[in-house]
């Protein structure tokens, strides 16, 4: 009886610690095109991530992911794979190309399966008139298939090239408020799902 109580107390302590520890967040830069605008938005996002005590950010750049575009198996795990695997949550930054998201981002997603499972994904987009929102809606379907949870609120930049100046939004009030709402949701889902995975391994 004492052994069972000790085990329960230890499990409760571990869960409590897990619940309060900062979430490890992978910020995925989803474009690898020459002259891409993604790093500008990513730098702004990193500022918001690093300002929070409940998040620890690491960048995963599609342009640096050495993954084949064919069905051939990678000769070795990509350098980005451990970053995705160790993350508790994700912020995926995508432009919109032809009403959807880039091929490089889809390739990164498709080469990984368990890394996404039972984890939350926040979506940030940029583009022209649509602000990349059509790319976001396509990504929601993809991540649902991978057993990931996309948070409801997003951040989007319409006519992104003209809405930034010196690496920051010209009018930061709207984007800053949207980023806070989105990250608050990401933290809630991230903590709940992390505790759930610790208590019961996820089985798809």
CSV table of C-alpha atoms in Angstrom, one decimal:
chain,number,residue,atom,x,y,z
A,1,UNK,CA,0.0,0.0,0.0
A,2,UNK,CA,2.8,2.4,0.8
A,3,UNK,CA,4.5,1.5,-2.5
A,4,UNK,CA,1.4,2.4,-4.4
A,5,UNK,CA,1.1,5.7,-2.6
A,6,UNK,CA,4.7,6.6,-3.2
A,7,UNK,CA,4.2,5.8,-6.9
A,8,UNK,CA,1.1,8.0,-7.1
A,9,UNK,CA,2.9,10.8,-5.3
A,10,UNK,CA,5.8,10.6,-7.7
A,11,UNK,CA,3.6,10.6,-10.7
A,12,UNK,CA,1.6,13.6,-9.4
A,13,UNK,CA,4.9,15.5,-8.9
A,14,UNK,CA,6.2,14.7,-12.4
A,15,UNK,CA,2.9,15.8,-13.9
A,16,UNK,CA,2.9,19.0,-11.9
A,17,UNK,CA,6.5,19.8,-13.0
A,18,UNK,CA,5.6,18.9,-16.7
A,19,UNK,CA,2.6,21.3,-16.5
A,20,UNK,CA,4.7,24.3,-15.4
A,21,UNK,CA,7.8,23.8,-17.4
A,22,UNK,CA,8.1,26.0,-20.5
A,23,UNK,CA,6.9,24.5,-23.8
A,24,UNK,CA,9.5,23.8,-26.4
A,25,UNK,CA,8.2,25.3,-29.6
A,26,UNK,CA,9.5,24.7,-33.1
A,27,UNK,CA,9.0,27.7,-35.4
A,28,UNK,CA,8.8,26.3,-38.9
A,29,UNK,CA,9.7,28.7,-41.7
A,30,UNK,CA,7.8,27.2,-44.6
A,31,UNK,CA,9.3,28.7,-47.7
A,32,UNK,CA,12.6,28.0,-49.4
A,33,UNK,CA,12.2,30.3,-52.5
A,34,UNK,CA,15.0,32.7,-53.4
A,35,UNK,CA,14.1,36.2,-52.1
A,36,UNK,CA,11.5,34.8,-49.7
A,37,UNK,CA,9.8,37.1,-47.2
A,38,UNK,CA,9.4,34.4,-44.5
A,39,UNK,CA,12.6,35.3,-42.5
A,40,UNK,CA,11.3,38.8,-41.9
A,41,UNK,CA,8.0,37.5,-40.4
A,42,UNK,CA,9.9,34.8,-38.6
A,43,UNK,CA,12.1,37.4,-36.8
A,44,UNK,CA,9.1,39.3,-35.7
A,45,UNK,CA,7.5,36.1,-34.4
A,46,UNK,CA,10.6,35.1,-32.6
A,47,UNK,CA,10.4,38.3,-30.7
A,48,UNK,CA,7.0,37.4,-29.4
A,49,UNK,CA,8.0,33.8,-28.6
A,50,UNK,CA,11.1,34.9,-26.7
A,51,UNK,CA,9.2,37.5,-24.7
A,52,UNK,CA,7.2,34.8,-23.0
A,53,UNK,CA,8.4,32.8,-20.0
A,54,UNK,CA,6.2,29.8,-20.9
A,55,UNK,CA,7.8,29.2,-24.3
A,56,UNK,CA,11.3,28.2,-25.5
A,57,UNK,CA,11.7,28.6,-29.3
A,58,UNK,CA,13.8,26.9,-31.8
A,59,UNK,CA,13.8,27.6,-35.6
A,60,UNK,CA,13.2,24.8,-38.2
A,61,UNK,CA,13.9,26.3,-41.7
A,62,UNK,CA,12.6,24.4,-44.7
A,63,UNK,CA,15.5,25.8,-46.7
A,64,UNK,CA,17.9,24.0,-44.4
A,65,UNK,CA,16.0,20.7,-44.4
A,66,UNK,CA,18.0,18.2,-46.5
A,67,UNK,CA,15.1,16.0,-47.5
A,68,UNK,CA,14.6,14.3,-50.9
A,69,UNK,CA,11.7,15.3,-53.1
A,70,UNK,CA,11.4,11.7,-54.4
A,71,UNK,CA,10.3,8.5,-52.7
A,72,UNK,CA,13.8,7.5,-51.9
A,73,UNK,CA,14.5,7.1,-48.2
A,74,UNK,CA,16.8,9.7,-46.7
A,75,UNK,CA,20.3,8.3,-46.2
A,76,UNK,CA,20.2,9.5,-42.6
A,77,UNK,CA,17.7,11.5,-40.5
A,78,UNK,CA,17.5,15.2,-41.4
A,79,UNK,CA,19.1,17.6,-39.0
A,80,UNK,CA,15.6,19.1,-38.5
A,81,UNK,CA,14.1,15.8,-37.3
A,82,UNK,CA,15.3,15.9,-33.7
A,83,UNK,CA,14.1,19.5,-33.4
A,84,UNK,CA,10.6,18.4,-34.5
A,85,UNK,CA,10.6,15.3,-32.3
A,86,UNK,CA,11.6,17.3,-29.2
A,87,UNK,CA,9.1,20.0,-29.7
A,88,UNK,CA,6.0,20.2,-27.5
A,89,UNK,CA,4.2,22.5,-30.0
A,90,UNK,CA,4.7,24.2,-33.4
A,91,UNK,CA,4.3,27.5,-35.0
A,92,UNK,CA,4.2,27.0,-38.8
A,93,UNK,CA,4.8,30.1,-40.9
A,94,UNK,CA,3.6,29.8,-44.5
A,95,UNK,CA,3.2,31.9,-47.6
A,96,UNK,CA,0.4,31.2,-50.1
A,97,UNK,CA,1.5,29.9,-53.5
A,98,UNK,CA,-1.3,29.3,-56.0
A,99,UNK,CA,-4.1,29.1,-53.3
A,100,UNK,CA,-2.1,26.7,-51.1
A,101,UNK,CA,1.2,26.2,-49.2
A,102,UNK,CA,4.7,25.6,-50.6
A,103,UNK,CA,5.9,22.2,-51.8
A,104,UNK,CA,9.0,22.4,-49.6
A,105,UNK,CA,6.7,22.7,-46.5
A,106,UNK,CA,4.6,19.8,-47.6
A,107,UNK,CA,7.7,17.7,-48.1
A,108,UNK,CA,8.9,18.5,-44.6
A,109,UNK,CA,5.5,17.6,-43.2
A,110,UNK,CA,5.3,14.3,-45.2
A,111,UNK,CA,8.7,13.0,-44.2
A,112,UNK,CA,7.7,13.1,-40.5
A,113,UNK,CA,4.8,11.4,-38.8
A,114,UNK,CA,5.1,10.7,-35.1
A,115,UNK,CA,6.9,14.0,-34.6
A,116,UNK,CA,3.6,15.9,-35.1
A,117,UNK,CA,1.2,13.5,-33.3
A,118,UNK,CA,-0.9,14.7,-30.4
A,119,UNK,CA,0.8,18.1,-30.5
A,120,UNK,CA,-0.7,21.6,-31.2
A,121,UNK,CA,0.2,23.7,-34.3
A,122,UNK,CA,-0.3,27.4,-34.6
A,123,UNK,CA,-0.5,28.8,-38.1
A,124,UNK,CA,0.9,32.1,-39.3
A,125,UNK,CA,0.5,33.2,-42.9
A,126,UNK,CA,1.4,36.0,-45.3
A,127,UNK,CA,0.6,36.8,-48.9
A,128,UNK,CA,-1.3,39.2,-51.1
A,129,UNK,CA,-5.0,40.1,-50.8
A,130,UNK,CA,-5.8,36.8,-49.0
A,131,UNK,CA,-3.0,37.0,-46.5
A,132,UNK,CA,-2.2,33.4,-47.0
A,133,UNK,CA,-5.4,32.2,-45.3
A,134,UNK,CA,-6.1,29.6,-48.1
A,135,UNK,CA,-2.8,28.0,-47.4
A,136,UNK,CA,-3.7,27.9,-43.7
A,137,UNK,CA,-7.0,26.1,-44.4
A,138,UNK,CA,-5.2,23.4,-46.4
A,139,UNK,CA,-2.6,22.9,-43.7
A,140,UNK,CA,-5.4,22.3,-41.2
A,141,UNK,CA,-6.5,19.3,-43.2
A,142,UNK,CA,-3.0,18.0,-43.5
A,143,UNK,CA,-2.3,18.3,-39.8
A,144,UNK,CA,-5.6,16.7,-38.8
A,145,UNK,CA,-4.6,13.7,-40.9
A,146,UNK,CA,-1.3,13.5,-38.9
A,147,UNK,CA,-3.3,13.6,-35.6
A,148,UNK,CA,-2.1,17.1,-34.7
A,149,UNK,CA,-4.3,19.8,-33.3
A,150,UNK,CA,-4.3,23.2,-35.0
A,151,UNK,CA,-5.3,26.1,-32.8
A,152,UNK,CA,-8.3,28.2,-33.8
A,153,UNK,CA,-6.8,31.7,-34.0
A,154,UNK,CA,-4.1,32.6,-36.6
A,155,UNK,CA,-2.0,35.6,-37.5
A,156,UNK,CA,-2.1,36.7,-41.2
A,157,UNK,CA,-0.4,39.5,-43.1
A,158,UNK,CA,-2.2,40.8,-46.2
A,159,UNK,CA,0.0,42.4,-48.8
A,160,UNK,CA,2.9,41.5,-46.5
A,161,UNK,CA,5.7,43.2,-48.4
A,162,UNK,CA,4.1,46.6,-48.0
A,163,UNK,CA,2.9,46.1,-44.4
A,164,UNK,CA,6.4,45.7,-42.9
A,165,UNK,CA,9.1,48.4,-42.5
A,166,UNK,CA,12.6,47.8,-41.0
A,167,UNK,CA,11.6,44.2,-40.1
A,168,UNK,CA,8.5,45.2,-38.1
A,169,UNK,CA,4.8,45.7,-39.0
A,170,UNK,CA,4.0,49.3,-39.8
A,171,UNK,CA,1.0,49.1,-37.6
A,172,UNK,CA,1.8,46.5,-34.9
A,173,UNK,CA,-1.3,46.8,-32.8
A,174,UNK,CA,-3.4,44.3,-34.7
A,175,UNK,CA,-0.6,41.7,-35.4
A,176,UNK,CA,0.7,41.9,-31.8
A,177,UNK,CA,-2.8,41.3,-30.3
A,178,UNK,CA,-3.4,38.4,-32.7
A,179,UNK,CA,-0.1,36.9,-31.9
A,180,UNK,CA,-0.8,37.0,-28.1
A,181,UNK,CA,-4.2,35.3,-28.6
A,182,UNK,CA,-2.8,32.6,-30.8
A,183,UNK,CA,0.2,31.9,-28.5
A,184,UNK,CA,-2.1,31.8,-25.4
A,185,UNK,CA,-4.1,29.1,-27.2
A,186,UNK,CA,-1.0,27.3,-28.2
A,187,UNK,CA,0.3,27.2,-24.6
A,188,UNK,CA,-3.1,25.9,-23.3
A,189,UNK,CA,-3.2,23.1,-25.9
A,190,UNK,CA,0.6,22.4,-25.5
A,191,UNK,CA,0.4,21.9,-21.8
A,192,UNK,CA,-2.7,19.7,-21.9
A,193,UNK,CA,-1.4,17.5,-24.7
A,194,UNK,CA,2.1,17.2,-23.1
A,195,UNK,CA,0.5,16.0,-19.9
A,196,UNK,CA,-1.7,13.6,-21.8
A,197,UNK,CA,1.2,12.1,-23.7
A,198,UNK,CA,3.2,11.8,-20.5
A,199,UNK,CA,0.3,10.0,-18.8
A,200,UNK,CA,-0.8,7.8,-21.7
A,201,UNK,CA,1.4,7.3,-24.9
A,202,UNK,CA,-0.6,8.3,-27.9
A,203,UNK,CA,-1.7,5.5,-30.3
A,204,UNK,CA,-3.1,6.3,-33.6
